[in-house]
Amino acid sequence: MAIRSCITLVILTSLVVSGCSRSDKFRVNPVNSHVIVSLVAPETTAIQEAENPNVQVVISIDATATFDVTVPLTFSGSATRDHDYTASADVIVVPRNATSASVNLDVFRDFDQEGDETITVSLGTIVGNVKAGPMSSFELTILDGESVTVDKTPVEPVEEGTDLVLFPAYYIVNDASVDFGILVWNFSSESVAPTQLFAEWSTDLKFETDVNPIGIIDIPAFEPDTLVFPQTHEFTLPLDLLAPDQSYYIKAYLSDVPEETGVGRDSNNEYYFGFSTTSEVKVRTRCEAPVRAAGPTGSDPLFAEQWNLQNTGQSGFAMNPGVAGADLQMTGAIDNGQNGDGVKLAVIDTGLEICHPDLAANVEDGLSYNFAFENTVGSAVTDPFNHDIFGDHGTSVAGIAAAVANNGLGGRGVAPDIELRGFNLGSYPGADYEVGLFKSLGGSSSHPDSASAHIFNMSFGIELPAQNPEKDFVKLVKMGTTDLREGLGALYVRAAGNSFSFCGGAHPLNREVGCIGSNSDPDQNLPYLIMVGAFNAKDVKSSYSSAGANLWVVAPGGEDGEEHPAIITTDQIGIHAGYSSIIDNPLTTDHPLNPDGDYISAFGGTSSAAPATAGVIAILLGVNPDLTWRDVKHILAASARKIDPDIPAVRVAFNGQPYIAQHAWQTNAAGHDFHNWYGFGAVAVDEAVAMANGYTANGLGEFVESPWFEATSDMEAMDIPDRDGAGVTDMLEVTELPNTANIEAVILDITVNHGYGSDLGVTLTSPGGTESIVNTPFNSILDGYPGMHGWQLMSNAFYGEEPNGTWTLQVVDLVTGDTGRLGSWRLRFYYGDHPD
């Protein structure tokens, strides 16, 4: 007697469908000794191309065979193999004594308009002791996904017209007047007819009543992309027109321009600022401490809603709650009083209210600095008060890191015993930015004293296409990490940016990989800075948070504060000042927890994530003051929490060649998890504190910057195929670095000569096999830009790996219409060398 094996061939996405009934199993057939093979259709034969499905073709045998069962397959239909899909094999082989085997169909997502397509799976010619069952073929339908044609026509910000934008040129407070200059810029390709620039003041924020003229200036016709220089647009508001102890608002705006139509003009053609007057009818230019009625000592009335510190699922005054545990994981640090005592934080921003009732106790006396001192009558050089009452970014940033705890007022900061100073570099137009940056970031020991700070928070940035940092800035942060903190190195914390969705969706992939990458700020491709992205109260990336291989960690940033929780922090003092007076802020002055208007619940952005991280660093330095700047970075990375762990890769086929536009979480060759959205993950305070407590400082070896390693291939042969997912690849062998070297950062310097830079994606692969997308395709900062020319891009994804071996570069062009060639590339390594 022989055993008849019932064999089923099944197509699966997530469910195996068996073709054997229970009564079929182990049935004895005294006559037929053949193995019977049958195809069984799955429950669904329609699959979505957009889901990038992997479909298994499975043979299941209900009784083990005593021989290898080989089943050939054929694939036909309207879908083209190796263009629309691939099959991992042409036969299924079930080994003897096994009960199942499979091959895989990998269906490619693309953006081609092809209509629905089919794959017909059939049994091939069967020989030997195997026999086909009654069903020998079936058909899968691939439902066509979204198609796209990228329009490279230059897009004007307004439809078929010009885009006039107002900028402040300067702002000077005199004893008897406020003088300000307005810059008008025509961003478009259209000339502009003569128009007029108006300036008005009012006590009504909405300018519906009490509107008073300041002046009218005739604007002559000017050409496209032309500045009308600010000296021709000066206004003066005499203070004797105003009343004491009153808030005033200034509005500058352009009259209608015939050439300008479309959206955007209401906001672009207007500029607002405001100030308040003293009892002597002078502009208030110093922080004046208010009297506040504190609650019971030992309490912080807003703490219960501060999800970023302890998320219990509260809403933070928004309409929707968060998810418990989506926070800084710092319950232990709070309970143990690990509050950053003695650590010095400098906030470089628009200002700092040094007398704010929830900050004043932590402000270092006389160590803040006012860069507008010479242009602001009545101000103090050590008081960086921002007299614009439309919100002070620096005061809100400072509160996230350093708001005082247990004082019966507001909330608390991440490190509420930190020592705080502020430099208002970003508050006043016309300041010498480069000089101010040097003085603010550790280059000055007096007026201001920044050199004695331990941590520098930079919740600001710029975005420029394919630009590198200024040499003086590189020298400055090198010096700071080498010399400051008595040679242990200062910590530079930088917000990654808020431009993930800042492009209007030029390509559908922008929704998944982002619009403008975090590498678009020239200063953010340096290993001396800690780049911080943001996550929200649902424990996933904040919708706006810029992504890139240069991220280190993420920290709470939240969302809009109205629908979903943002960050609760300090606002400018008083009910007539601050962000809460101009934006939707659920924590209004009508709320019993904010009767004086000193707080806001709708602050956010990576501007919030950076000071949260700065506060965490202060906690670590408070626990272990001997940590070097590299030790701190290492602890943050090694202790980070892997959030959004199941986020899938983004893979699309171009010209039938699959391309990964964004990786899922990867574990690199050194065992570190990394993702371009999250860096090494979300900051986890208690884990980091545990590491810092037992950490032997300065154990990462000598910090070394390698020379450049140049690729030597024939670049004349490096043409990049147009709209092709395979692109062009090149390899570089690195052999000259110590075998004891551990990578801390890799810099790619790349030149690609190409007509349209955002067509390009760049991936670097290490000898250990880790792939890092250092420039995401469709990076909108490169729209219309001619490729990349010596652009230096940093990746942290290779942290801890060995540098020696073969490095591989892939450059792809994913849009039809412009072509180019890889011109040159080279690598520089920053590593720790610690020979045994």
PDB file of N, CA and C in Angstrom, residues 501-529:
ATOM      1  N   SER A 501       6.780  68.265   6.099  1.00  0.00           N
ATOM      2  CA  SER A 501       5.607  68.413   5.224  1.00  0.00           C
ATOM      3  C   SER A 501       5.605  69.730   4.475  1.00  0.00           C
ATOM      4  N   PHE A 502       6.750  70.384   4.372  1.00  0.00           N
ATOM      5  CA  PHE A 502       6.811  71.737   3.858  1.00  0.00           C
ATOM      6  C   PHE A 502       7.128  71.737   2.367  1.00  0.00           C
ATOM      7  N   CYS A 503       6.177  71.179   1.563  1.00  0.00           N
ATOM      8  CA  CYS A 503       6.430  71.204   0.127  1.00  0.00           C
ATOM      9  C   CYS A 503       5.173  71.100  -0.712  1.00  0.00           C
ATOM     10  N   GLY A 504       4.047  70.835  -0.109  1.00  0.00           N
ATOM     11  CA  GLY A 504       2.831  70.726  -0.897  1.00  0.00           C
ATOM     12  C   GLY A 504       2.733  69.455  -1.704  1.00  0.00           C
ATOM     13  N   GLY A 505       3.609  68.470  -1.404  1.00  0.00           N
ATOM     14  CA  GLY A 505       3.480  67.166  -2.040  1.00  0.00           C
ATOM     15  C   GLY A 505       3.822  67.159  -3.508  1.00  0.00           C
ATOM     16  N   ALA A 506       5.044  67.576  -3.878  1.00  0.00           N
ATOM     17  CA  ALA A 506       5.452  67.543  -5.278  1.00  0.00           C
ATOM     18  C   ALA A 506       5.417  66.123  -5.827  1.00  0.00           C
ATOM     19  N   HIS A 507       5.656  65.144  -4.976  1.00  0.00           N
ATOM     20  CA  HIS A 507       5.602  63.737  -5.349  1.00  0.00           C
ATOM     21  C   HIS A 507       4.914  62.996  -4.221  1.00  0.00           C
ATOM     22  N   PRO A 508       4.124  61.958  -4.503  1.00  0.00           N
ATOM     23  CA  PRO A 508       3.462  61.237  -3.412  1.00  0.00           C
ATOM     24  C   PRO A 508       4.419  60.708  -2.354  1.00  0.00           C
ATOM     25  N   LEU A 509       5.653  60.399  -2.749  1.00  0.00           N
ATOM     26  CA  LEU A 509       6.606  59.893  -1.765  1.00  0.00           C
ATOM     27  C   LEU A 509       6.965  60.934  -0.710  1.00  0.00           C
ATOM     28  N   ASN A 510       6.774  62.207  -1.015  1.00  0.00           N
ATOM     29  CA  ASN A 510       7.049  63.234  -0.013  1.00  0.00           C
ATOM     30  C   ASN A 510       6.222  63.014   1.250  1.00  0.00           C
ATOM     31  N   ARG A 511       5.020  62.454   1.099  1.00  0.00           N
ATOM     32  CA  ARG A 511       4.189  62.191   2.270  1.00  0.00           C
ATOM     33  C   ARG A 511       4.821  61.154   3.188  1.00  0.00           C
ATOM     34  N   GLU A 512       5.685  60.317   2.632  1.00  0.00           N
ATOM     35  CA  GLU A 512       6.256  59.210   3.400  1.00  0.00           C
ATOM     36  C   GLU A 512       7.712  59.439   3.792  1.00  0.00           C
ATOM     37  N   VAL A 513       8.461  60.116   2.952  1.00  0.00           N
ATOM     38  CA  VAL A 513       9.885  60.313   3.256  1.00  0.00           C
ATOM     39  C   VAL A 513      10.200  61.751   3.628  1.00  0.00           C
ATOM     40  N   GLY A 514       9.228  62.644   3.463  1.00  0.00           N
ATOM     41  CA  GLY A 514       9.440  64.030   3.855  1.00  0.00           C
ATOM     42  C   GLY A 514       9.728  64.932   2.682  1.00  0.00           C
ATOM     43  N   CYS A 515       9.676  66.222   2.971  1.00  0.00           N
ATOM     44  CA  CYS A 515       9.879  67.247   1.941  1.00  0.00           C
ATOM     45  C   CYS A 515      11.300  67.784   1.960  1.00  0.00           C
ATOM     46  N   ILE A 516      11.647  68.479   3.022  1.00  0.00           N
ATOM     47  CA  ILE A 516      12.988  69.053   3.144  1.00  0.00           C
ATOM     48  C   ILE A 516      13.718  68.291   4.242  1.00  0.00           C
ATOM     49  N   GLY A 517      14.850  67.709   3.894  1.00  0.00           N
ATOM     50  CA  GLY A 517      15.598  66.888   4.838  1.00  0.00           C
ATOM     51  C   GLY A 517      16.292  67.707   5.908  1.00  0.00           C
ATOM     52  N   SER A 518      16.556  67.055   7.037  1.00  0.00           N
ATOM     53  CA  SER A 518      17.256  67.744   8.125  1.00  0.00           C
ATOM     54  C   SER A 518      18.696  68.057   7.764  1.00  0.00           C
ATOM     55  N   ASN A 519      19.193  67.470   6.667  1.00  0.00           N
ATOM     56  CA  ASN A 519      20.545  67.800   6.205  1.00  0.00           C
ATOM     57  C   ASN A 519      20.597  69.122   5.458  1.00  0.00           C
ATOM     58  N   SER A 520      19.448  69.786   5.300  1.00  0.00           N
ATOM     59  CA  SER A 520      19.396  70.997   4.478  1.00  0.00           C
ATOM     60  C   SER A 520      19.917  72.230   5.196  1.00  0.00           C
ATOM     61  N   ASP A 521      20.148  72.123   6.491  1.00  0.00           N
ATOM     62  CA  ASP A 521      20.826  73.190   7.228  1.00  0.00           C
ATOM     63  C   ASP A 521      22.315  72.894   7.171  1.00  0.00           C
ATOM     64  N   PRO A 522      23.122  73.786   6.618  1.00  0.00           N
ATOM     65  CA  PRO A 522      24.549  73.490   6.455  1.00  0.00           C
ATOM     66  C   PRO A 522      25.256  73.119   7.748  1.00  0.00           C
ATOM     67  N   ASP A 523      24.824  73.693   8.881  1.00  0.00           N
ATOM     68  CA  ASP A 523      25.508  73.445  10.150  1.00  0.00           C
ATOM     69  C   ASP A 523      25.143  72.098  10.757  1.00  0.00           C
ATOM     70  N   GLN A 524      24.171  71.411  10.167  1.00  0.00           N
ATOM     71  CA  GLN A 524      23.660  70.197  10.788  1.00  0.00           C
ATOM     72  C   GLN A 524      24.284  68.923  10.227  1.00  0.00           C
ATOM     73  N   ASN A 525      25.393  69.077   9.533  1.00  0.00           N
ATOM     74  CA  ASN A 525      26.147  67.930   9.045  1.00  0.00           C
ATOM     75  C   ASN A 525      27.517  67.872   9.711  1.00  0.00           C
ATOM     76  N   LEU A 526      27.526  68.138  11.018  1.00  0.00           N
ATOM     77  CA  LEU A 526      28.748  68.144  11.797  1.00  0.00           C
ATOM     78  C   LEU A 526      28.590  67.237  13.012  1.00  0.00           C
ATOM     79  N   PRO A 527      29.603  66.446  13.348  1.00  0.00           N
ATOM     80  CA  PRO A 527      29.477  65.509  14.477  1.00  0.00           C
ATOM     81  C   PRO A 527      29.509  66.190  15.836  1.00  0.00           C
ATOM     82  N   TYR A 528      29.829  67.475  15.883  1.00  0.00           N
ATOM     83  CA  TYR A 528      29.949  68.182  17.156  1.00  0.00           C
ATOM     84  C   TYR A 528      28.581  68.604  17.702  1.00  0.00           C
ATOM     85  N   LEU A 529      27.555  68.514  16.874  1.00  0.00           N
ATOM     86  CA  LEU A 529      26.211  68.906  17.282  1.00  0.00           C
ATOM     87  C   LEU A 529      25.352  67.657  17.510  1.00  0.00           C
TER      88      LEU A 529
END
